[in-house]
Amino acid sequence: MRHIHGVNGPTHIKHACAHCRKTKSRCQGDPPCSECLRRGIHCSLDRQVEAPNPPTSGPDIPPSSAGRAEPRRRFLNLYFERFNPYWLLIHRGSFDEDIEAPFLVQAMIVIGLWMSDEPNARSAAIDLHNTLASAIGQQREAWDVSAKEDVDGASWPIPTYQGILLHIIFALVHAGAGNLGIDLRPSLSRTNTDLLNSLVGSCKRLGMLYYPNILARYSQRDSRAYIWLGIEETKRFNLALYRVYRAASVVGKRASDTDIHARLTARDLRFPFPTHTRLWKTVSMAEWGSAAERGVFDHLLDNTMEEMWISRVHEALGVDWELDYTPQD
Protein backbone atom coordinates (compact mmCIF):
# COMPACT_ATOMS: atom_id res chain seq x y z
CA MET A 1 0.00 0.00 0.00
CA ARG A 2 1.02 3.61 -0.36
CA HIS A 3 1.88 5.99 2.44
CA ILE A 4 1.15 9.63 3.16
CA HIS A 5 4.02 12.07 2.75
CA GLY A 6 4.22 14.77 5.38
CA VAL A 7 0.93 14.27 7.26
CA ASN A 8 1.23 13.13 10.85
CA GLY A 9 4.21 10.94 10.01
CA PRO A 10 4.79 7.96 12.31
CA THR A 11 7.68 7.87 14.74
CA HIS A 12 10.98 6.89 13.14
CA ILE A 13 13.67 4.78 14.66
CA LYS A 14 17.36 5.58 14.40
CA HIS A 15 18.18 3.38 11.40
CA ALA A 16 15.12 3.53 9.14
CA CYS A 17 15.65 2.23 5.62
CA ALA A 18 15.95 4.55 2.61
CA HIS A 19 12.39 3.94 1.41
CA CYS A 20 10.79 4.50 4.83
CA ARG A 21 12.84 7.68 5.31
CA LYS A 22 11.64 8.97 1.95
CA THR A 23 7.98 8.12 2.56
CA LYS A 24 8.06 8.96 6.30
CA SER A 25 6.79 5.49 7.17
CA ARG A 26 7.29 3.41 10.30
CA CYS A 27 10.30 1.12 9.79
CA GLN A 28 11.63 -1.90 11.68
CA GLY A 29 15.16 -0.80 10.87
CA ASP A 30 16.65 -4.17 9.91
CA PRO A 31 16.49 -4.71 6.14
CA PRO A 32 14.44 -6.07 4.64
CA CYS A 33 11.76 -4.30 6.70
CA SER A 34 8.15 -5.47 6.64
CA GLU A 35 6.98 -2.44 4.64
CA CYS A 36 9.48 -3.01 1.83
CA LEU A 37 8.59 -6.70 1.78
CA ARG A 38 4.89 -5.83 1.55
CA ARG A 39 5.51 -3.41 -1.33
CA GLY A 40 7.94 -5.77 -3.05
CA ILE A 41 10.78 -3.24 -3.28
CA HIS A 42 14.47 -3.22 -2.46
CA CYS A 43 15.20 -2.40 1.19
CA SER A 44 18.47 -0.69 2.09
CA LEU A 45 19.93 1.57 4.76
CA ASP A 46 21.94 3.35 2.06
CA ARG A 47 20.69 6.93 1.75
CA GLN A 48 21.62 6.93 -1.93
CA VAL A 49 19.12 4.19 -2.73
CA GLU A 50 15.98 5.84 -4.06
CA ALA A 51 14.60 3.85 -6.96
CA PRO A 52 12.85 0.55 -6.18
CA ASN A 53 13.83 -2.73 -7.77
CA PRO A 54 11.20 -4.77 -9.60
CA PRO A 55 8.72 -6.29 -7.14
CA THR A 56 9.52 -9.66 -5.61
CA SER A 57 5.89 -10.32 -4.65
CA GLY A 58 4.41 -9.55 -8.06
CA PRO A 59 5.14 -9.96 -11.76
CA ASP A 60 8.31 -8.41 -13.19
CA ILE A 61 7.52 -6.22 -16.18
CA PRO A 62 9.86 -5.97 -19.18
CA PRO A 63 10.79 -2.45 -20.35
CA SER A 64 8.33 -0.90 -22.80
CA SER A 65 7.87 2.33 -24.69
CA ALA A 66 5.08 3.18 -22.25
CA GLY A 67 7.63 3.12 -19.45
CA ARG A 68 9.48 6.29 -20.51
CA ALA A 69 8.95 9.16 -18.09
CA GLU A 70 6.98 11.68 -20.15
CA PRO A 71 4.43 9.39 -21.85
CA ARG A 72 4.14 7.41 -18.63
CA ARG A 73 3.05 10.48 -16.69
CA ARG A 74 0.64 11.50 -19.44
CA PHE A 75 -1.07 8.12 -19.50
CA LEU A 76 -1.16 7.94 -15.70
CA ASN A 77 -2.86 11.34 -15.65
CA LEU A 78 -5.42 10.02 -18.14
CA TYR A 79 -6.01 7.06 -15.85
CA PHE A 80 -6.78 9.34 -12.91
CA GLU A 81 -8.83 11.83 -14.93
CA ARG A 82 -10.98 9.45 -16.98
CA PHE A 83 -11.01 6.07 -15.23
CA ASN A 84 -10.39 6.59 -11.54
CA PRO A 85 -13.60 8.60 -10.90
CA TYR A 86 -15.58 5.44 -11.73
CA TRP A 87 -13.23 2.97 -10.04
CA LEU A 88 -11.78 4.63 -6.95
CA LEU A 89 -9.06 2.02 -6.46
CA ILE A 90 -5.97 4.20 -6.29
CA HIS A 91 -5.54 7.18 -3.98
CA ARG A 92 -4.12 9.92 -6.17
CA GLY A 93 -3.02 12.17 -3.33
CA SER A 94 -0.41 9.68 -2.11
CA PHE A 95 0.43 8.05 -5.45
CA ASP A 96 4.10 8.31 -6.43
CA GLU A 97 4.96 6.56 -9.68
CA ASP A 98 8.65 6.43 -8.74
CA ILE A 99 8.10 4.18 -5.72
CA GLU A 100 5.00 2.23 -6.73
CA ALA A 101 5.17 -1.42 -7.74
CA PRO A 102 6.09 -1.38 -11.47
CA PHE A 103 3.40 -3.92 -12.30
CA LEU A 104 0.66 -1.71 -10.84
CA VAL A 105 1.97 1.32 -12.73
CA GLN A 106 2.01 -0.61 -16.02
CA ALA A 107 -1.56 -1.85 -15.47
CA MET A 108 -2.66 1.75 -14.95
CA ILE A 109 -0.80 2.81 -18.10
CA VAL A 110 -2.72 0.20 -20.13
CA ILE A 111 -5.98 1.90 -19.15
CA GLY A 112 -4.50 5.37 -19.71
CA LEU A 113 -3.47 4.32 -23.21
CA TRP A 114 -6.95 2.98 -23.91
CA MET A 115 -8.49 6.25 -22.73
CA SER A 116 -6.13 8.29 -24.90
CA ASP A 117 -7.14 9.90 -28.18
CA GLU A 118 -3.65 9.47 -29.59
CA PRO A 119 -3.15 7.46 -32.80
CA ASN A 120 -2.36 3.77 -32.22
CA ALA A 121 -2.78 4.19 -28.45
CA ARG A 122 -5.38 1.45 -28.21
CA SER A 123 -3.26 -1.05 -30.09
CA ALA A 124 -0.37 -0.15 -27.76
CA ALA A 125 -2.68 -0.76 -24.79
CA ILE A 126 -3.56 -4.23 -26.08
CA ASP A 127 0.11 -5.06 -26.67
CA LEU A 128 1.09 -4.00 -23.15
CA HIS A 129 -1.92 -5.83 -21.73
CA ASN A 130 -0.73 -9.02 -23.43
CA THR A 131 2.76 -8.50 -22.02
CA LEU A 132 1.32 -8.16 -18.52
CA ALA A 133 -0.75 -11.30 -19.04
CA SER A 134 2.41 -13.27 -19.77
CA ALA A 135 4.13 -11.87 -16.67
CA ILE A 136 1.14 -12.71 -14.47
CA GLY A 137 1.04 -16.28 -15.73
CA GLN A 138 4.78 -16.87 -15.51
CA GLN A 139 4.97 -15.65 -11.91
CA ARG A 140 1.67 -16.96 -10.61
CA GLU A 141 3.38 -18.84 -7.81
CA ALA A 142 4.51 -15.51 -6.36
CA TRP A 143 1.00 -14.11 -5.79
CA ASP A 144 -1.60 -16.90 -6.07
CA VAL A 145 -2.29 -18.41 -2.63
CA SER A 146 -5.81 -19.61 -3.44
CA ALA A 147 -4.80 -23.28 -3.17
CA LYS A 148 -2.34 -22.96 -0.30
CA GLU A 149 -3.28 -24.52 3.01
CA ASP A 150 -1.15 -22.43 5.35
CA VAL A 151 -1.14 -18.66 4.80
CA ASP A 152 -0.72 -17.60 8.43
CA GLY A 153 1.54 -14.57 8.58
CA ALA A 154 1.53 -14.09 4.81
CA SER A 155 1.68 -10.49 3.61
CA TRP A 156 -1.09 -8.87 1.61
CA PRO A 157 0.42 -7.91 -1.78
CA ILE A 158 -2.22 -5.25 -2.36
CA PRO A 159 -0.38 -3.33 -5.13
CA THR A 160 0.02 -6.59 -7.08
CA TYR A 161 -3.63 -7.49 -6.54
CA GLN A 162 -4.71 -3.99 -7.59
CA GLY A 163 -2.71 -4.39 -10.79
CA ILE A 164 -4.23 -7.81 -11.53
CA LEU A 165 -7.74 -6.46 -10.93
CA LEU A 166 -7.09 -3.54 -13.29
CA HIS A 167 -5.79 -6.07 -15.81
CA ILE A 168 -9.08 -8.00 -15.57
CA ILE A 169 -11.16 -4.81 -15.76
CA PHE A 170 -9.38 -3.90 -18.98
CA ALA A 171 -10.13 -7.37 -20.35
CA LEU A 172 -13.82 -6.74 -19.63
CA VAL A 173 -13.72 -3.28 -21.22
CA HIS A 174 -11.96 -4.60 -24.30
CA ALA A 175 -14.29 -7.60 -24.57
CA GLY A 176 -17.32 -5.36 -24.10
CA ALA A 177 -16.81 -3.99 -27.58
CA GLY A 178 -18.31 -7.15 -29.04
CA ASN A 179 -18.19 -10.20 -26.78
CA LEU A 180 -21.39 -10.31 -24.75
CA GLY A 181 -22.91 -13.24 -22.94
CA ILE A 182 -26.53 -14.26 -23.28
CA ASP A 183 -27.26 -12.03 -20.28
CA LEU A 184 -25.72 -9.08 -22.20
CA ARG A 185 -22.74 -8.87 -19.88
CA PRO A 186 -19.14 -8.76 -21.11
CA SER A 187 -17.64 -12.23 -21.30
CA LEU A 188 -14.23 -13.08 -19.92
CA SER A 189 -12.07 -15.68 -21.61
CA ARG A 190 -11.40 -18.93 -19.81
CA THR A 191 -7.89 -17.68 -18.96
CA ASN A 192 -9.12 -14.43 -17.44
CA THR A 193 -11.97 -16.20 -15.65
CA ASP A 194 -9.45 -18.53 -14.02
CA LEU A 195 -7.31 -15.50 -13.18
CA LEU A 196 -10.26 -13.75 -11.52
CA ASN A 197 -11.18 -16.87 -9.58
CA SER A 198 -7.59 -17.21 -8.37
CA LEU A 199 -7.55 -13.57 -7.29
CA VAL A 200 -10.83 -13.97 -5.40
CA GLY A 201 -9.61 -17.20 -3.84
CA SER A 202 -6.33 -15.61 -2.76
CA CYS A 203 -8.08 -12.65 -1.13
CA LYS A 204 -10.49 -14.92 0.71
CA ARG A 205 -7.71 -17.26 1.79
CA LEU A 206 -5.74 -14.32 3.21
CA GLY A 207 -8.82 -13.02 5.03
CA MET A 208 -8.72 -9.67 3.26
CA LEU A 209 -12.52 -9.28 3.26
CA TYR A 210 -12.82 -9.53 7.06
CA TYR A 211 -12.68 -6.17 8.84
CA PRO A 212 -10.93 -7.34 12.04
CA ASN A 213 -8.11 -8.68 9.85
CA ILE A 214 -7.89 -5.33 8.05
CA LEU A 215 -7.61 -3.49 11.37
CA ALA A 216 -5.06 -5.96 12.71
CA ARG A 217 -2.49 -4.78 10.15
CA TYR A 218 -2.05 -1.52 12.08
CA SER A 219 -1.21 -0.38 15.58
CA GLN A 220 -1.95 2.69 17.65
CA ARG A 221 1.63 3.82 16.99
CA ASP A 222 0.89 4.30 13.29
CA SER A 223 -0.15 7.72 12.04
CA ARG A 224 -3.86 8.36 11.68
CA ALA A 225 -3.46 9.18 7.98
CA TYR A 226 -1.54 5.94 7.37
CA ILE A 227 -4.25 3.88 9.08
CA TRP A 228 -7.11 5.62 7.28
CA LEU A 229 -5.50 5.23 3.86
CA GLY A 230 -4.69 1.55 4.38
CA ILE A 231 -8.18 0.69 5.61
CA GLU A 232 -9.92 2.63 2.85
CA GLU A 233 -7.62 1.21 0.18
CA THR A 234 -8.43 -2.35 1.21
CA LYS A 235 -12.18 -1.72 1.43
CA ARG A 236 -12.27 -0.07 -1.99
CA PHE A 237 -10.25 -2.88 -3.55
CA ASN A 238 -12.60 -5.48 -2.06
CA LEU A 239 -15.68 -3.68 -3.38
CA ALA A 240 -14.15 -3.33 -6.84
CA LEU A 241 -13.31 -7.04 -6.82
CA TYR A 242 -16.93 -7.84 -5.98
CA ARG A 243 -18.22 -5.56 -8.75
CA VAL A 244 -15.94 -7.17 -11.32
CA TYR A 245 -16.85 -10.66 -10.17
CA ARG A 246 -20.55 -9.88 -10.53
CA ALA A 247 -20.11 -8.11 -13.86
CA ALA A 248 -18.53 -10.94 -15.85
CA SER A 249 -21.20 -13.19 -17.33
CA VAL A 250 -19.14 -16.39 -17.30
CA VAL A 251 -17.73 -16.30 -13.78
CA GLY A 252 -20.65 -17.79 -11.91
CA LYS A 253 -21.03 -20.54 -14.52
CA ARG A 254 -17.39 -21.61 -14.48
CA ALA A 255 -16.60 -21.42 -10.78
CA SER A 256 -16.92 -24.85 -9.22
CA ASP A 257 -19.78 -25.20 -6.75
CA THR A 258 -17.43 -27.12 -4.48
CA ASP A 259 -14.69 -24.49 -4.44
CA ILE A 260 -15.88 -21.95 -1.87
CA HIS A 261 -12.75 -19.86 -2.31
CA ALA A 262 -13.55 -19.23 -5.99
CA ARG A 263 -16.95 -17.69 -5.27
CA LEU A 264 -17.69 -14.20 -4.01
CA THR A 265 -21.06 -13.09 -2.66
CA ALA A 266 -22.29 -10.10 -0.70
CA ARG A 267 -22.21 -12.13 2.50
CA ASP A 268 -18.42 -12.32 2.11
CA LEU A 269 -18.10 -8.52 2.37
CA ARG A 270 -17.60 -8.36 6.12
CA PHE A 271 -16.49 -4.75 6.35
CA PRO A 272 -18.17 -1.31 6.32
CA PHE A 273 -18.64 0.80 3.21
CA PRO A 274 -15.81 3.19 2.30
CA THR A 275 -16.01 6.67 3.82
CA HIS A 276 -14.95 10.22 2.96
CA THR A 277 -14.96 9.81 -0.82
CA ARG A 278 -14.24 13.52 -1.29
CA LEU A 279 -11.06 13.08 0.74
CA TRP A 280 -10.15 9.99 -1.28
CA LYS A 281 -10.24 12.13 -4.41
CA THR A 282 -7.85 14.77 -3.06
CA VAL A 283 -4.76 15.48 -5.13
CA SER A 284 -2.75 17.82 -2.91
CA MET A 285 -1.01 17.48 0.43
CA ALA A 286 -2.63 20.75 1.54
CA GLU A 287 -6.03 19.05 1.37
CA TRP A 288 -4.69 16.14 3.37
CA GLY A 289 -3.29 18.44 6.02
CA SER A 290 -6.59 20.29 6.33
CA ALA A 291 -8.50 17.04 6.67
CA ALA A 292 -6.10 15.74 9.31
CA GLU A 293 -6.67 18.86 11.39
CA ARG A 294 -10.41 18.18 11.31
CA GLY A 295 -9.84 14.72 12.77
CA VAL A 296 -11.06 12.87 9.68
CA PHE A 297 -8.31 10.28 10.06
CA ASP A 298 -9.30 9.24 13.57
CA HIS A 299 -9.83 5.50 13.81
CA LEU A 300 -10.57 3.18 16.70
CA LEU A 301 -8.67 0.02 15.88
CA ASP A 302 -10.63 -1.91 18.50
CA ASN A 303 -14.00 -1.03 16.94
CA THR A 304 -14.97 -3.61 14.30
CA MET A 305 -18.22 -1.76 13.43
CA GLU A 306 -19.86 -5.13 12.78
CA GLU A 307 -23.36 -3.69 12.67
CA MET A 308 -22.29 -1.62 9.63
CA TRP A 309 -20.76 -4.43 7.58
CA ILE A 310 -22.03 -4.79 4.02
CA SER A 311 -22.73 -8.46 4.70
CA ARG A 312 -25.22 -7.45 7.40
CA VAL A 313 -27.28 -5.59 4.80
CA HIS A 314 -27.25 -8.77 2.74
CA GLU A 315 -28.50 -10.77 5.71
CA ALA A 316 -31.29 -8.27 6.36
CA LEU A 317 -32.43 -8.44 2.73
CA GLY A 318 -32.07 -12.21 2.55
CA VAL A 319 -30.73 -12.13 -1.01
CA ASP A 320 -27.47 -11.63 -2.85
CA TRP A 321 -27.88 -8.40 -4.75
CA GLU A 322 -26.09 -6.49 -7.46
CA LEU A 323 -23.99 -4.06 -5.44
CA ASP A 324 -24.24 -0.88 -7.46
CA TYR A 325 -22.17 1.22 -5.10
CA THR A 326 -22.26 4.94 -5.79
CA PRO A 327 -19.50 6.73 -3.86
CA GLN A 328 -20.81 9.29 -1.40
CA ASP A 329 -18.92 12.20 0.13
XYZ file of C-alpha atoms in Angstrom:
329
model
C 0.000 0.000 0.000
C 1.021 3.610 -0.358
C 1.885 5.989 2.442
C 1.154 9.625 3.165
C 4.015 12.068 2.747
C 4.220 14.773 5.382
C 0.931 14.269 7.257
C 1.231 13.132 10.849
C 4.213 10.937 10.012
C 4.793 7.964 12.313
C 7.676 7.872 14.745
C 10.978 6.886 13.139
C 13.673 4.779 14.660
C 17.360 5.575 14.400
C 18.181 3.384 11.400
C 15.115 3.525 9.143
C 15.655 2.229 5.616
C 15.952 4.553 2.613
C 12.391 3.945 1.415
C 10.786 4.503 4.832
C 12.837 7.679 5.312
C 11.644 8.970 1.952
C 7.983 8.120 2.562
C 8.055 8.961 6.296
C 6.787 5.492 7.168
C 7.295 3.410 10.299
C 10.301 1.120 9.794
C 11.634 -1.899 11.678
C 15.161 -0.802 10.868
C 16.648 -4.171 9.914
C 16.494 -4.709 6.139
C 14.438 -6.070 4.636
C 11.763 -4.298 6.696
C 8.145 -5.466 6.642
C 6.984 -2.436 4.645
C 9.479 -3.008 1.826
C 8.587 -6.702 1.780
C 4.893 -5.826 1.549
C 5.509 -3.408 -1.326
C 7.943 -5.774 -3.053
C 10.777 -3.241 -3.284
C 14.472 -3.220 -2.458
C 15.204 -2.399 1.194
C 18.468 -0.694 2.090
C 19.932 1.573 4.762
C 21.937 3.353 2.058
C 20.685 6.925 1.754
C 21.623 6.929 -1.930
C 19.122 4.186 -2.727
C 15.985 5.837 -4.059
C 14.595 3.846 -6.964
C 12.846 0.549 -6.183
C 13.833 -2.726 -7.765
C 11.197 -4.767 -9.600
C 8.718 -6.292 -7.143
C 9.518 -9.657 -5.614
C 5.886 -10.316 -4.646
C 4.409 -9.553 -8.064
C 5.145 -9.959 -11.757
C 8.315 -8.405 -13.190
C 7.518 -6.220 -16.181
C 9.859 -5.968 -19.178
C 10.785 -2.450 -20.349
C 8.331 -0.904 -22.800
C 7.869 2.326 -24.689
C 5.077 3.181 -22.249
C 7.634 3.116 -19.447
C 9.475 6.294 -20.510
C 8.951 9.163 -18.090
C 6.978 11.678 -20.150
C 4.429 9.387 -21.852
C 4.142 7.407 -18.634
C 3.051 10.482 -16.689
C 0.643 11.502 -19.441
C -1.074 8.123 -19.496
C -1.164 7.937 -15.702
C -2.864 11.341 -15.653
C -5.423 10.023 -18.136
C -6.006 7.058 -15.853
C -6.777 9.342 -12.915
C -8.829 11.826 -14.935
C -10.981 9.450 -16.983
C -11.008 6.072 -15.231
C -10.388 6.593 -11.541
C -13.598 8.603 -10.899
C -15.575 5.444 -11.727
C -13.229 2.975 -10.041
C -11.777 4.628 -6.947
C -9.061 2.023 -6.457
C -5.965 4.196 -6.288
C -5.536 7.181 -3.983
C -4.122 9.918 -6.172
C -3.021 12.173 -3.328
C -0.405 9.680 -2.113
C 0.429 8.047 -5.446
C 4.098 8.310 -6.431
C 4.963 6.562 -9.681
C 8.647 6.430 -8.741
C 8.096 4.185 -5.722
C 5.002 2.227 -6.734
C 5.172 -1.423 -7.742
C 6.091 -1.379 -11.470
C 3.396 -3.924 -12.296
C 0.655 -1.705 -10.844
C 1.972 1.324 -12.734
C 2.006 -0.611 -16.019
C -1.562 -1.853 -15.470
C -2.656 1.752 -14.954
C -0.796 2.810 -18.100
C -2.718 0.203 -20.126
C -5.975 1.900 -19.154
C -4.505 5.366 -19.709
C -3.465 4.321 -23.213
C -6.949 2.978 -23.914
C -8.491 6.252 -22.730
C -6.135 8.290 -24.899
C -7.143 9.897 -28.181
C -3.650 9.465 -29.588
C -3.153 7.455 -32.802
C -2.356 3.769 -32.223
C -2.777 4.192 -28.453
C -5.381 1.451 -28.207
C -3.260 -1.048 -30.092
C -0.375 -0.154 -27.762
C -2.677 -0.763 -24.788
C -3.559 -4.229 -26.077
C 0.112 -5.058 -26.670
C 1.091 -3.996 -23.151
C -1.922 -5.829 -21.726
C -0.734 -9.024 -23.425
C 2.763 -8.497 -22.020
C 1.321 -8.161 -18.522
C -0.751 -11.299 -19.039
C 2.414 -13.271 -19.772
C 4.134 -11.875 -16.675
C 1.137 -12.712 -14.471
C 1.038 -16.283 -15.733
C 4.776 -16.875 -15.505
C 4.969 -15.651 -11.909
C 1.670 -16.964 -10.615
C 3.377 -18.840 -7.815
C 4.508 -15.511 -6.358
C 1.004 -14.110 -5.786
C -1.600 -16.904 -6.066
C -2.288 -18.411 -2.627
C -5.808 -19.612 -3.441
C -4.796 -23.277 -3.171
C -2.335 -22.958 -0.297
C -3.279 -24.524 3.008
C -1.150 -22.426 5.352
C -1.141 -18.661 4.803
C -0.722 -17.599 8.429
C 1.545 -14.571 8.581
C 1.527 -14.091 4.805
C 1.681 -10.490 3.606
C -1.091 -8.873 1.607
C 0.420 -7.912 -1.783
C -2.216 -5.246 -2.358
C -0.375 -3.334 -5.135
C 0.023 -6.588 -7.077
C -3.633 -7.486 -6.538
C -4.710 -3.994 -7.590
C -2.709 -4.387 -10.792
C -4.225 -7.806 -11.527
C -7.735 -6.463 -10.929
C -7.086 -3.540 -13.294
C -5.786 -6.072 -15.807
C -9.079 -7.997 -15.572
C -11.165 -4.813 -15.763
C -9.379 -3.896 -18.978
C -10.127 -7.368 -20.352
C -13.820 -6.742 -19.635
C -13.715 -3.283 -21.221
C -11.957 -4.601 -24.301
C -14.288 -7.597 -24.573
C -17.319 -5.365 -24.099
C -16.812 -3.990 -27.581
C -18.311 -7.149 -29.042
C -18.190 -10.202 -26.783
C -21.390 -10.306 -24.751
C -22.907 -13.241 -22.943
C -26.533 -14.262 -23.284
C -27.256 -12.033 -20.275
C -25.722 -9.081 -22.205
C -22.745 -8.873 -19.877
C -19.138 -8.762 -21.107
C -17.640 -12.233 -21.303
C -14.227 -13.082 -19.925
C -12.074 -15.675 -21.609
C -11.403 -18.927 -19.806
C -7.890 -17.682 -18.964
C -9.118 -14.431 -17.439
C -11.966 -16.201 -15.650
C -9.448 -18.530 -14.021
C -7.313 -15.497 -13.181
C -10.258 -13.753 -11.524
C -11.184 -16.874 -9.576
C -7.586 -17.211 -8.365
C -7.549 -13.568 -7.293
C -10.827 -13.972 -5.404
C -9.612 -17.203 -3.838
C -6.331 -15.614 -2.759
C -8.077 -12.646 -1.133
C -10.493 -14.921 0.715
C -7.710 -17.260 1.787
C -5.741 -14.324 3.205
C -8.819 -13.022 5.033
C -8.725 -9.667 3.260
C -12.515 -9.277 3.259
C -12.816 -9.530 7.059
C -12.681 -6.171 8.839
C -10.932 -7.335 12.043
C -8.114 -8.676 9.847
C -7.888 -5.328 8.051
C -7.615 -3.488 11.370
C -5.062 -5.964 12.712
C -2.493 -4.779 10.153
C -2.054 -1.519 12.079
C -1.210 -0.383 15.579
C -1.953 2.686 17.652
C 1.634 3.817 16.990
C 0.886 4.301 13.289
C -0.149 7.721 12.042
C -3.860 8.363 11.677
C -3.459 9.176 7.977
C -1.538 5.942 7.374
C -4.248 3.884 9.084
C -7.108 5.616 7.278
C -5.505 5.226 3.864
C -4.695 1.550 4.381
C -8.184 0.688 5.612
C -9.920 2.631 2.851
C -7.622 1.207 0.183
C -8.427 -2.350 1.214
C -12.176 -1.717 1.434
C -12.267 -0.073 -1.988
C -10.251 -2.880 -3.545
C -12.596 -5.481 -2.055
C -15.676 -3.684 -3.379
C -14.151 -3.329 -6.836
C -13.305 -7.037 -6.817
C -16.929 -7.844 -5.983
C -18.217 -5.558 -8.750
C -15.943 -7.174 -11.322
C -16.852 -10.665 -10.170
C -20.547 -9.885 -10.526
C -20.112 -8.112 -13.864
C -18.532 -10.945 -15.853
C -21.197 -13.189 -17.334
C -19.143 -16.394 -17.302
C -17.730 -16.298 -13.784
C -20.648 -17.792 -11.912
C -21.030 -20.537 -14.520
C -17.394 -21.605 -14.475
C -16.603 -21.424 -10.782
C -16.924 -24.848 -9.220
C -19.776 -25.198 -6.747
C -17.428 -27.119 -4.478
C -14.689 -24.486 -4.439
C -15.879 -21.949 -1.873
C -12.751 -19.856 -2.310
C -13.545 -19.231 -5.993
C -16.954 -17.693 -5.269
C -17.692 -14.205 -4.008
C -21.062 -13.086 -2.662
C -22.287 -10.101 -0.699
C -22.213 -12.135 2.504
C -18.421 -12.315 2.111
C -18.098 -8.519 2.373
C -17.603 -8.363 6.122
C -16.487 -4.749 6.352
C -18.170 -1.305 6.316
C -18.641 0.803 3.207
C -15.812 3.194 2.298
C -16.009 6.666 3.816
C -14.953 10.220 2.957
C -14.959 9.806 -0.816
C -14.243 13.517 -1.285
C -11.062 13.084 0.735
C -10.146 9.993 -1.276
C -10.238 12.132 -4.414
C -7.848 14.771 -3.063
C -4.760 15.478 -5.132
C -2.748 17.824 -2.910
C -1.014 17.483 0.431
C -2.634 20.752 1.543
C -6.027 19.054 1.366
C -4.689 16.135 3.368
C -3.293 18.445 6.017
C -6.586 20.292 6.330
C -8.497 17.036 6.673
C -6.097 15.745 9.309
C -6.671 18.856 11.389
C -10.412 18.181 11.314
C -9.841 14.720 12.773
C -11.062 12.871 9.680
C -8.315 10.280 10.060
C -9.302 9.237 13.569
C -9.827 5.496 13.810
C -10.569 3.183 16.699
C -8.670 0.017 15.885
C -10.631 -1.911 18.504
C -14.005 -1.032 16.935
C -14.968 -3.610 14.302
C -18.223 -1.756 13.432
C -19.858 -5.129 12.784
C -23.364 -3.689 12.670
C -22.291 -1.622 9.626
C -20.762 -4.433 7.581
C -22.028 -4.789 4.019
C -22.730 -8.460 4.704
C -25.217 -7.447 7.402
C -27.277 -5.593 4.804
C -27.247 -8.769 2.740
C -28.499 -10.772 5.708
C -31.289 -8.274 6.358
C -32.429 -8.438 2.734
C -32.067 -12.208 2.551
C -30.733 -12.125 -1.011
C -27.472 -11.634 -2.853
C -27.879 -8.400 -4.754
C -26.089 -6.487 -7.462
C -23.990 -4.062 -5.445
C -24.244 -0.878 -7.461
C -22.167 1.216 -5.102
C -22.260 4.938 -5.795
C -19.501 6.729 -3.858
C -20.808 9.291 -1.396
C -18.924 12.200 0.134
